[in-house]
């Protein structure tokens, strides 16, 4: 007799205890009605309950209209309060305009079907094979693949979020089926064509036709329709404006679309032969944003969103809600002050930064972004002139040299065959660093730079916030006179480091950002680091207050009735003028230049022919900006002077510097009053008797410097040998 199987205890089971054998199920019963039990419910019960749930969900689900998505597709920027709207991000080419399907040529419709859904007219709104592939990628996290029907794409892109989850995929399937049952195929196709994204900020076939080909959709040719159909799959990959690889990608997909039209009987082979090459595609236009100065802020915000990790497609598809760092009152004051003071044909930028944080609270990059996309605050490079001099004082104090140390301020002086003059050829005799800053004395600053070393001055500028790759930022002896050409935002950042008692912060404009169409969320964290000891910046700040004190180059700022530190700046031949300064709560930089027809910087004069200097219009703008911004803001004092190096104060030798001048003397900066540029009586030379020379053992040896002549100004910049 055959051996019986054993039971769970190892004992043979009796023949009559064997379970009854049922014939195996086939077909749908195999998966629809399994018989093993799970508690008190069978899998059949679970299946029935699930089906009921899906049915209820399907019955309750409503179909939104495409136009309901218009607001969701906008990305809105807010002021720092998070509620007041600043601007809306859109593309220069991305205005949505719906058109009836009858206006779209049949060959354009067919091209899109050949590219995205060749069974569109016969399917039920979903693709089973595509769904299975999507389920696999949702579970495994693999790269997404195509396969969704046009109806599914319509649902996914414009009614749901872009999350890659099974729940979203389930809603997509149900909504696609419902749309296919309740709407005609023609209506679905019309809505799809009016809402699909084509890149370059263009939503809908009409916008795409104007963006890529500059014509109405009704005028699109077979080849142009095939291009647009090919691009929809992945605009960043197929837009030829993105480079040669993108063009190659487009050529391949373009051919595939046309061949598909032939295979489906929608295009004669003879017609296909006429379209072997891509039709001419318009170059991409620059993005345009809000009118007036606001557009420059929006453009910078977009760049920052890219840096955070959002692609152009993420931004163009909309739904972002971005809170910026821009304070409405400060921005309004910046626009009013700049527009009310900039002379005709003079460009200028203003940036205001919160010290110790880096938040940009105001930015003026130009009068109208729609007319010119060149941002005078972040793109224009202006020769720093005397705005650079505080970095030499930073370097000196960090090296233990007291701001009470005196240097020879007579004019002219020759340093290694380069003759340096003070503004108006005024001689000041022996003068300490505080008054050197206040009166912007070129000869004394070159002597200081020789003492501390130009490499240390350069490094102090970098540590404060001037980028190391700034044009002209070198280690020649005259770098202290501002031969480098930073951006206005760079100078505002560097001065904010001094205002923050040595804490350097990275400027930023995006305070927070969320998305209404995805789970994206971002909150900025200020990036700060200590660049200087607070005793160093306390002494430098004290010295910079001499710019505003009697005898300084910006005494008008005493009208703010609170402590102010800053520095005027004027380059050689007045080709760029600056004022950068701060109160404890806010650092501001203003830079101006006047380009000629070729973009080269030219001398700036007022209506009466007087040279414009940093102590004139830039200081006026600073005053008019700060007055409303600081209204209601508590008056704070700067940290008291620490007296670094006071115990070893030295007076530099007064040995006269002589020599034959080589080239034009370097003459920069002016007091608050103006001086004629070409006309008027000559300015008399005032010589201040030198104080007695004090001698002491040298604290360091002085290296020999080579002082090459700075290059000629470049187009668009304001570069010269001046400070």
XYZ file of C-alpha atoms in Angstrom:
723
model
C 0.000 0.000 0.000
C 1.279 3.452 -0.844
C 2.600 5.576 2.017
C 0.318 8.437 3.033
C 1.619 11.987 3.593
C 2.484 12.984 7.135
C 0.524 15.518 9.096
C 2.065 18.496 10.894
C 3.210 16.282 13.797
C 5.060 13.826 11.615
C 2.243 11.235 11.768
C 0.749 9.795 8.590
C -2.596 11.326 7.746
C -5.512 9.063 7.324
C -6.781 8.723 3.784
C -10.212 10.083 4.760
C -8.635 13.214 6.309
C -7.196 14.426 3.017
C -8.709 17.671 1.742
C -11.149 17.440 -1.100
C -9.404 18.079 -4.433
C -11.077 20.651 -6.734
C -10.350 21.041 -10.390
C -7.939 23.929 -11.134
C -9.523 27.195 -12.288
C -8.863 28.636 -15.664
C -9.354 32.021 -17.303
C -10.598 34.940 -15.222
C -11.539 32.670 -12.259
C -7.831 31.993 -11.607
C -7.225 35.557 -10.406
C -10.710 36.901 -9.722
C -11.943 34.248 -7.249
C -9.115 32.656 -5.219
C -10.464 30.570 -2.318
C -7.850 30.885 0.455
C -9.116 32.834 3.426
C -7.642 35.800 5.324
C -9.446 36.146 8.592
C -13.146 36.416 7.927
C -12.791 38.052 4.513
C -11.889 36.345 1.277
C -9.797 37.993 -1.371
C -12.960 38.007 -3.408
C -14.534 40.186 -0.747
C -11.597 42.565 -0.808
C -11.788 42.730 -4.571
C -15.500 43.521 -4.414
C -14.958 46.210 -1.791
C -12.134 47.703 -3.832
C -14.302 47.728 -6.914
C -17.082 49.447 -5.005
C -14.611 52.052 -3.715
C -13.324 52.690 -7.200
C -16.873 52.972 -8.470
C -17.787 55.519 -5.807
C -14.641 57.502 -6.499
C -15.360 57.397 -10.224
C -18.953 58.551 -9.703
C -17.949 61.463 -7.477
C -15.055 62.607 -9.638
C -15.739 65.778 -11.593
C -13.969 66.926 -14.731
C -12.277 70.337 -14.444
C -12.200 72.649 -17.434
C -8.839 73.588 -19.026
C -9.408 77.263 -18.321
C -9.617 76.484 -14.592
C -5.881 75.802 -14.765
C -4.858 79.283 -15.858
C -4.188 80.563 -12.340
C -2.431 77.351 -11.324
C -0.028 77.727 -14.236
C 1.213 81.112 -13.013
C 4.186 81.380 -10.714
C 3.651 84.293 -8.347
C 6.335 86.290 -6.558
C 5.588 88.051 -3.290
C 7.323 90.744 -1.296
C 8.977 89.713 1.962
C 5.646 89.919 3.814
C 4.542 86.808 1.900
C 1.171 88.247 0.891
C 1.738 91.328 -1.284
C 2.250 90.343 -4.920
C 5.493 91.539 -6.509
C 5.368 89.961 -9.974
C 4.390 86.886 -11.948
C 6.833 84.686 -13.772
C 6.024 84.076 -17.396
C 7.925 83.771 -20.618
C 8.204 86.365 -23.341
C 6.716 83.748 -25.627
C 4.349 81.917 -23.322
C 0.961 83.631 -23.438
C -1.764 80.999 -23.606
C -4.397 81.498 -26.340
C -7.016 78.820 -26.939
C -8.189 78.089 -30.457
C -10.953 75.795 -31.771
C -9.871 72.488 -33.274
C -11.219 73.637 -36.623
C -8.472 76.284 -36.709
C -5.754 73.640 -36.339
C -4.843 72.109 -39.730
C -5.575 68.394 -40.058
C -1.910 67.616 -40.724
C -0.926 69.335 -37.465
C -3.481 67.279 -35.547
C -2.227 64.100 -37.222
C 1.379 64.941 -36.413
C 0.555 65.116 -32.700
C -1.315 61.818 -32.844
C 1.597 60.201 -34.662
C 3.959 61.477 -31.992
C 1.930 60.742 -28.875
C -1.045 58.436 -29.450
C -1.561 56.630 -32.744
C -4.631 54.748 -31.439
C -6.296 57.891 -30.113
C -9.456 57.590 -32.227
C -10.097 53.990 -31.132
C -8.765 53.620 -27.560
C -10.828 54.109 -24.399
C -8.638 56.878 -23.034
C -6.031 54.662 -21.397
C -3.189 52.424 -22.492
C -2.933 49.164 -20.508
C 0.682 48.570 -21.576
C 1.577 52.128 -20.692
C -0.095 51.805 -17.281
C 1.846 48.624 -16.501
C 5.118 50.338 -17.409
C 4.181 53.323 -15.233
C 3.314 51.051 -12.308
C 6.707 49.391 -12.629
C 8.601 52.693 -12.629
C 6.540 54.000 -9.700
C 7.499 50.943 -7.640
C 11.118 50.600 -8.742
C 11.963 54.297 -9.073
C 13.324 53.751 -12.586
C 13.328 56.485 -15.219
C 9.884 57.277 -16.563
C 9.001 56.056 -20.030
C 6.378 57.123 -22.530
C 3.210 55.253 -23.418
C 0.376 57.318 -21.920
C -2.479 58.218 -24.211
C -3.210 61.813 -25.129
C -6.160 61.684 -22.726
C -3.903 60.505 -19.895
C -1.344 63.196 -20.649
C -4.075 65.808 -20.622
C -5.211 64.602 -17.215
C -1.714 64.204 -15.746
C -0.301 67.528 -16.820
C -3.237 69.791 -16.121
C -5.560 68.229 -13.559
C -3.190 66.452 -11.206
C 0.168 66.954 -9.541
C 3.376 65.641 -11.071
C 4.062 63.272 -8.161
C 5.134 59.761 -9.186
C 2.861 57.810 -6.858
C 0.438 54.938 -7.331
C -2.388 57.046 -5.891
C -1.892 59.785 -8.475
C -1.627 57.204 -11.239
C -4.916 55.687 -10.088
C -6.662 59.057 -10.213
C -5.174 59.674 -13.651
C -6.597 56.412 -14.984
C -10.069 56.977 -13.576
C -10.240 60.575 -14.748
C -8.973 59.607 -18.211
C -11.690 56.974 -18.535
C -14.348 59.408 -17.354
C -13.199 62.111 -19.745
C -13.175 59.635 -22.623
C -16.737 58.576 -21.766
C -18.169 62.050 -21.300
C -16.308 64.103 -23.887
C -15.970 63.623 -27.613
C -12.590 62.723 -29.059
C -12.558 66.033 -30.904
C -13.113 67.943 -27.675
C -10.380 66.008 -25.875
C -7.919 66.663 -28.687
C -8.836 70.355 -28.768
C -8.282 70.723 -25.012
C -5.023 68.794 -25.212
C -3.663 70.982 -27.999
C -4.669 74.137 -26.120
C -2.954 73.155 -22.879
C 0.109 71.018 -23.698
C 3.499 72.535 -22.879
C 5.854 73.150 -25.816
C 8.809 74.688 -23.999
C 9.971 78.322 -24.058
C 7.056 79.091 -21.737
C 4.547 78.310 -24.508
C 1.335 76.555 -23.477
C -0.997 75.496 -26.262
C -0.599 75.062 -29.996
C -1.342 78.706 -30.867
C 1.320 80.021 -28.482
C 3.766 77.404 -29.784
C 3.104 78.386 -33.407
C 3.880 82.023 -32.655
C 6.872 81.169 -30.471
C 8.675 78.772 -32.799
C 7.528 79.988 -36.212
C 6.051 83.459 -35.764
C 2.732 82.603 -37.386
C -0.844 81.684 -36.616
C -1.520 77.983 -36.054
C -3.732 77.889 -39.146
C -0.687 78.674 -41.287
C 1.561 75.843 -40.021
C 2.993 73.534 -42.665
C 3.341 69.764 -42.403
C 6.975 70.089 -41.364
C 6.250 72.790 -38.787
C 3.444 70.731 -37.297
C 5.774 67.737 -37.054
C 8.392 69.858 -35.252
C 5.891 71.004 -32.625
C 4.570 67.485 -32.182
C 8.099 66.170 -31.716
C 9.008 68.820 -29.148
C 6.105 68.105 -26.783
C 7.684 64.862 -25.557
C 10.556 66.692 -23.836
C 11.028 70.369 -24.826
C 14.404 70.691 -23.128
C 15.730 67.720 -25.111
C 14.314 68.691 -28.491
C 14.441 72.494 -28.647
C 17.362 73.285 -31.015
C 18.000 76.492 -29.053
C 19.495 74.225 -26.373
C 22.449 73.200 -28.531
C 23.597 70.808 -31.238
C 22.642 67.670 -29.324
C 19.099 68.950 -28.905
C 18.944 69.714 -32.634
C 20.143 66.205 -33.451
C 17.513 64.772 -31.100
C 14.830 66.830 -32.816
C 15.897 65.753 -36.319
C 15.519 62.083 -35.348
C 12.151 62.486 -33.656
C 10.901 64.778 -36.432
C 11.622 62.033 -38.968
C 9.940 59.456 -36.733
C 6.782 61.572 -36.492
C 6.575 62.037 -40.260
C 7.158 58.343 -40.871
C 4.388 57.585 -38.366
C 2.001 59.807 -40.264
C 2.782 57.812 -43.406
C 2.332 54.462 -41.661
C -1.073 55.528 -40.323
C -2.233 56.689 -43.750
C -2.318 60.344 -42.714
C 0.408 61.507 -45.113
C 1.350 60.395 -48.622
C 4.878 59.068 -49.007
C 5.447 61.613 -51.771
C 4.534 64.421 -49.374
C 6.804 62.930 -46.743
C 9.701 63.118 -49.188
C 9.339 66.904 -49.314
C 10.183 67.208 -45.589
C 13.649 65.764 -45.212
C 15.084 68.747 -43.331
C 13.848 70.766 -40.397
C 11.953 73.951 -41.277
C 13.412 77.224 -40.033
C 12.813 77.670 -36.295
C 12.904 81.090 -34.628
C 15.681 81.729 -32.117
C 14.637 81.781 -28.494
C 13.796 85.221 -27.092
C 14.902 86.453 -23.705
C 12.351 86.037 -20.942
C 10.440 89.149 -20.016
C 8.752 89.777 -16.725
C 6.963 92.644 -15.044
C 7.137 96.122 -16.448
C 9.597 98.655 -15.098
C 12.328 97.830 -12.573
C 10.461 94.810 -11.154
C 11.481 92.612 -14.078
C 15.124 92.725 -13.035
C 14.234 91.271 -9.651
C 12.129 88.535 -11.229
C 14.949 87.587 -13.583
C 17.341 87.270 -10.632
C 14.790 85.233 -8.694
C 14.505 82.857 -11.631
C 18.284 82.373 -11.654
C 18.205 81.655 -7.944
C 15.408 79.105 -8.392
C 17.595 77.387 -10.989
C 20.451 77.319 -8.481
C 18.132 75.807 -5.872
C 17.419 72.937 -8.256
C 14.363 73.850 -10.328
C 14.658 73.476 -14.087
C 13.339 75.992 -16.594
C 10.516 73.556 -17.290
C 9.621 73.406 -13.596
C 9.434 77.192 -13.495
C 7.644 77.670 -16.829
C 4.984 75.089 -16.007
C 3.996 77.311 -13.126
C 2.342 76.801 -9.796
C 5.226 78.286 -7.801
C 4.587 80.642 -4.915
C 7.813 82.451 -4.120
C 8.314 84.813 -1.192
C 11.254 87.103 -1.902
C 13.440 89.096 0.466
C 12.395 92.376 -1.183
C 10.776 94.841 1.221
C 8.025 96.799 -0.512
C 8.826 100.129 1.156
C 12.540 99.803 0.451
C 11.966 98.824 -3.179
C 9.631 101.741 -3.769
C 12.210 104.080 -2.238
C 14.960 102.647 -4.457
C 12.926 103.169 -7.630
C 11.949 106.707 -6.643
C 15.494 107.721 -5.693
C 17.111 106.258 -8.799
C 14.560 107.504 -11.314
C 14.457 110.914 -9.725
C 18.227 111.461 -9.791
C 19.787 109.570 -12.707
C 20.810 112.032 -15.445
C 19.784 111.465 -19.026
C 21.522 108.500 -20.689
C 23.217 107.476 -17.428
C 22.661 103.914 -16.220
C 22.839 102.944 -12.586
C 22.199 100.156 -10.117
C 21.283 100.029 -6.434
C 21.380 97.077 -4.049
C 20.460 97.118 -0.353
C 21.402 94.149 1.839
C 20.614 93.199 5.422
C 23.992 92.896 7.198
C 24.719 89.541 8.772
C 21.967 87.813 6.794
C 22.466 88.537 3.078
C 18.809 89.218 2.297
C 18.506 91.665 -0.600
C 15.799 94.070 0.561
C 15.897 96.330 -2.524
C 17.349 96.161 -6.027
C 17.264 98.594 -8.931
C 18.751 97.166 -12.111
C 17.251 99.515 -14.685
C 14.191 101.515 -15.667
C 12.358 98.863 -17.714
C 13.306 95.206 -18.113
C 11.092 94.845 -21.165
C 13.190 97.411 -23.018
C 16.600 96.249 -21.807
C 17.474 93.021 -20.010
C 20.899 94.333 -18.897
C 20.888 94.527 -15.110
C 23.020 97.454 -13.939
C 23.092 96.024 -10.411
C 24.183 92.440 -11.141
C 25.620 92.363 -14.674
C 27.283 95.708 -15.369
C 30.896 95.965 -14.208
C 31.956 99.387 -13.005
C 35.454 100.385 -12.084
C 35.421 100.629 -8.295
C 37.445 103.824 -7.989
C 37.800 105.063 -4.424
C 34.997 102.746 -3.267
C 37.787 100.172 -3.043
C 39.914 102.093 -0.532
C 38.259 100.719 2.643
C 39.623 97.274 1.777
C 43.166 98.594 2.190
C 42.179 99.881 5.634
C 40.665 96.464 6.442
C 43.917 94.802 5.431
C 45.989 97.262 7.445
C 43.990 96.985 10.663
C 43.852 93.198 10.356
C 47.640 93.373 10.096
C 47.820 95.362 13.331
C 48.216 98.858 11.859
C 46.233 101.498 13.737
C 43.841 103.779 11.874
C 45.683 106.610 13.637
C 48.816 105.816 11.648
C 49.735 108.738 9.395
C 50.889 108.743 5.794
C 52.137 111.425 3.428
C 49.162 113.025 1.682
C 51.036 115.525 -0.462
C 50.416 115.683 -4.204
C 51.846 114.708 -6.609
C 53.935 111.702 -5.577
C 55.692 109.176 -7.756
C 55.638 105.486 -6.840
C 57.888 103.275 -8.952
C 57.663 105.571 -11.974
C 53.889 106.071 -11.710
C 52.787 109.551 -10.639
C 49.766 109.822 -8.366
C 47.789 113.042 -7.847
C 45.059 113.931 -5.417
C 41.799 115.384 -6.639
C 42.349 119.062 -7.407
C 46.106 118.539 -6.820
C 45.580 119.291 -3.113
C 48.368 118.381 -0.666
C 47.431 117.367 2.875
C 50.795 116.671 4.521
C 50.842 113.865 7.086
C 47.356 112.492 7.675
C 45.955 109.404 9.399
C 43.836 106.669 7.850
C 40.545 107.991 9.174
C 40.954 111.335 7.440
C 42.462 109.600 4.416
C 39.114 107.844 3.945
C 37.114 110.970 4.743
C 38.928 113.058 2.130
C 39.776 110.160 -0.229
C 43.475 111.063 -0.508
C 45.028 109.038 -3.335
C 48.721 109.573 -2.548
C 48.339 108.562 1.084
C 46.401 105.432 0.118
C 49.058 104.289 -2.322
C 51.603 104.806 0.477
C 49.401 102.732 2.776
C 49.112 100.015 0.161
C 52.883 99.964 -0.159
C 53.092 99.530 3.595
C 50.536 96.756 3.998
C 51.062 95.069 0.631
C 48.629 95.081 -2.324
C 48.167 91.295 -2.097
C 46.720 91.740 1.392
C 44.443 94.513 0.160
C 43.177 92.233 -2.591
C 42.601 89.402 -0.118
C 40.715 91.693 2.256
C 38.389 92.649 -0.592
C 37.782 88.984 -1.397
C 37.196 88.120 2.247
C 34.674 90.945 2.486
C 32.683 89.678 -0.499
C 34.278 90.868 -3.749
C 34.535 87.784 -6.026
C 38.092 86.602 -6.632
C 37.496 86.542 -10.399
C 36.418 90.192 -10.539
C 37.766 91.899 -13.653
C 41.002 93.783 -12.910
C 41.330 92.528 -9.307
C 45.112 92.189 -9.179
C 48.021 92.704 -6.790
C 49.594 95.786 -8.360
C 50.351 98.722 -6.098
C 47.586 100.892 -7.567
C 44.834 98.321 -6.928
C 43.973 100.394 -3.845
C 42.697 103.128 -6.167
C 40.017 100.782 -7.471
C 41.325 99.513 -10.798
C 39.080 96.439 -10.499
C 35.517 96.412 -11.822
C 33.003 94.676 -9.546
C 29.221 94.580 -9.776
C 27.086 96.816 -7.611
C 25.749 93.797 -5.724
C 29.331 92.715 -4.978
C 30.148 96.066 -3.418
C 26.928 96.045 -1.387
C 27.804 92.575 -0.116
C 31.361 93.577 0.817
C 30.222 96.695 2.686
C 27.561 94.662 4.502
C 30.379 92.502 5.897
C 31.854 95.577 7.582
C 28.398 96.658 8.789
C 27.828 93.177 10.273
C 31.005 93.477 12.372
C 32.960 91.062 10.194
C 30.247 88.511 9.341
C 30.159 87.876 5.590
C 26.856 86.694 4.133
C 25.901 85.485 0.670
C 23.281 87.732 -0.982
C 19.980 86.012 -1.766
C 16.523 86.943 -3.026
C 14.396 83.826 -2.463
C 13.127 83.633 1.100
C 10.885 80.620 0.528
C 9.127 78.799 -2.290
C 6.373 76.217 -2.599
C 4.459 74.643 -5.478
C 0.725 74.198 -5.942
C 1.296 71.363 -8.411
C 3.906 69.270 -6.595
C 5.438 68.664 -3.203
C 8.282 71.122 -3.783
C 9.103 73.293 -0.781
C 12.125 75.462 0.026
C 13.084 77.757 2.889
C 16.302 79.765 2.634
C 18.998 79.436 5.266
C 21.376 82.433 5.361
C 24.940 81.485 4.496
C 27.283 83.364 6.798
C 30.875 83.127 7.966
C 33.192 85.268 10.046
C 35.594 87.055 7.717
C 37.110 89.637 10.091
C 37.481 90.075 13.813
C 34.868 92.493 15.153
C 37.590 94.783 16.562
C 38.999 95.152 13.060
C 35.654 96.127 11.539
C 34.885 98.418 14.480
C 37.984 100.490 13.710
C 37.323 100.438 9.960
C 33.699 101.483 10.505
C 34.881 104.357 12.691
C 37.248 105.472 9.937
C 34.469 105.285 7.332
C 32.306 107.672 9.347
C 34.828 110.389 8.463
C 33.350 110.408 4.938
C 30.231 111.974 6.442
C 31.951 114.203 8.998
C 32.979 117.796 8.260
C 35.672 117.843 5.594
C 34.538 114.489 4.157
C 33.340 113.804 0.630
C 29.682 113.165 1.613
C 28.920 115.530 4.486
C 25.356 115.974 3.211
C 24.510 112.586 4.744
C 24.643 114.139 8.190
C 21.045 115.021 7.332
C 20.012 111.447 8.133
C 20.492 112.299 11.819
C 21.995 108.938 12.668
C 25.427 107.271 12.460
C 26.397 106.589 8.841
C 29.589 105.042 7.473
C 30.501 104.885 3.818
C 32.769 105.805 0.981
C 32.387 107.773 -2.208
C 33.989 106.485 -5.371
C 35.016 108.154 -8.614
C 37.107 106.553 -11.329
C 39.539 108.302 -13.647
C 37.826 110.769 -15.979
C 34.622 110.264 -13.990
C 33.642 107.220 -16.022
C 32.012 105.573 -13.011
C 30.811 107.056 -9.762
C 29.735 105.339 -6.544
C 28.472 105.728 -3.065
C 28.452 102.693 -0.812
C 27.573 102.977 2.830
C 25.632 101.613 5.746
C 23.865 102.059 9.020
C 23.956 99.120 11.452
C 20.721 97.688 10.013
C 21.280 98.128 6.263
C 24.117 98.282 3.714
C 23.593 99.986 0.341
C 25.674 100.414 -2.801
C 24.910 102.720 -5.720
C 26.950 102.680 -8.923
C 26.505 104.771 -12.075
C 28.052 104.932 -15.544
C 27.283 106.506 -18.911
C 27.814 104.301 -21.978
C 28.280 105.829 -25.400
C 26.651 104.472 -28.563
C 29.221 101.673 -28.725
C 28.790 100.791 -25.068
C 32.080 102.332 -23.939
C 32.032 104.364 -20.707
C 32.281 108.109 -21.015
C 32.888 111.020 -18.658
C 29.808 112.032 -16.723
C 29.037 115.713 -16.309
C 25.979 117.638 -15.225
C 24.032 120.134 -17.296
C 26.501 122.891 -16.415
C 29.546 120.888 -17.456
C 30.688 119.981 -13.948
C 32.129 116.516 -13.360
C 29.899 114.129 -11.481
C 31.586 112.403 -8.558
C 30.596 109.884 -5.915
C 29.842 112.733 -3.533
C 27.209 114.187 -5.853
C 24.364 112.144 -7.343
C 25.208 108.743 -5.769
C 25.293 110.332 -2.310
C 22.021 112.136 -3.110
C 20.429 108.820 -4.059
C 21.696 107.198 -0.861
C 20.146 110.031 1.128
C 16.794 109.923 -0.655
C 16.661 106.128 -0.405
C 17.565 105.927 3.270
C 15.223 108.645 4.515
C 11.928 106.780 3.897
C 13.413 103.348 4.536
C 14.758 104.304 7.965
C 11.613 106.132 9.014
C 10.461 104.451 12.207
C 13.641 102.357 12.449
C 15.444 102.820 15.788
C 18.691 104.796 15.687
C 21.581 102.472 16.471
C 25.186 103.352 17.150
C 28.169 101.647 15.612
C 30.451 99.609 17.886
C 33.002 101.851 19.616
C 36.439 102.065 18.089
C 38.599 99.214 19.460
C 41.969 100.888 18.851
C 43.724 97.971 17.155
C 47.436 98.767 16.893
C 47.202 102.051 18.787
C 50.047 100.967 21.044
C 52.435 101.049 18.105
C 51.226 104.005 16.068
C 53.699 105.075 13.413
C 53.980 107.987 11.047
C 55.252 106.968 7.664
C 58.391 108.748 6.379
C 57.818 112.086 4.688
C 60.750 111.795 2.327
C 59.591 113.666 -0.766
C 58.735 111.422 -3.677
C 59.948 112.862 -6.942
C 60.366 111.687 -10.456
C 59.365 112.360 -13.988
C 55.674 111.624 -14.425
C 54.973 108.877 -16.945
C 51.613 109.339 -18.603
C 48.689 111.245 -17.174
C 48.714 111.613 -13.404
C 46.169 109.579 -11.505
C 43.609 111.987 -10.076
C 40.432 110.763 -8.447
C 37.705 111.638 -5.995
C 36.334 114.938 -4.901
C 34.711 116.576 -1.900
C 30.964 117.078 -1.876
C 31.262 120.204 -4.039
C 31.558 119.893 -7.811
C 34.400 121.077 -9.997
C 34.441 122.079 -13.689
C 35.430 119.367 -16.122
C 36.665 121.452 -18.997
C 36.003 125.081 -18.178
C 36.365 127.497 -15.292
C 39.379 128.799 -13.386
C 42.147 126.391 -12.456
C 41.943 124.801 -9.017
C 44.684 126.205 -6.781
C 47.029 123.795 -5.076
C 46.734 123.860 -1.287
C 49.759 122.562 0.600
C 49.296 121.461 4.190
C 52.574 121.697 6.137
C 53.887 118.279 7.013
C 54.044 117.324 10.635
C 57.403 116.503 12.199
C 58.707 113.131 11.162
C 58.811 110.501 13.886
C 61.145 107.604 13.400
C 61.125 104.150 14.878
C 62.576 100.790 13.957
C 60.715 99.356 10.976
C 58.203 96.642 11.798
C 58.505 94.947 8.428
C 60.521 95.119 5.269
C 58.860 96.547 2.208
C 58.958 94.513 -0.970
C 59.635 96.020 -4.358
C 56.500 96.379 -6.483
C 56.057 96.440 -10.207
C 53.323 98.836 -11.199
C 52.147 98.075 -14.728
C 49.806 100.477 -16.379
C 46.206 99.339 -16.169
C 44.524 98.387 -19.453
C 42.340 100.685 -21.448
C 38.628 100.579 -20.598
C 36.670 97.748 -22.164
C 33.287 98.078 -23.797
C 30.509 98.167 -21.280
C 32.847 98.628 -18.347
C 34.329 101.670 -16.694
C 37.951 100.812 -16.187
C 40.919 103.111 -15.786
C 43.970 103.719 -13.671
C 42.035 105.846 -11.262
C 40.690 105.118 -7.820
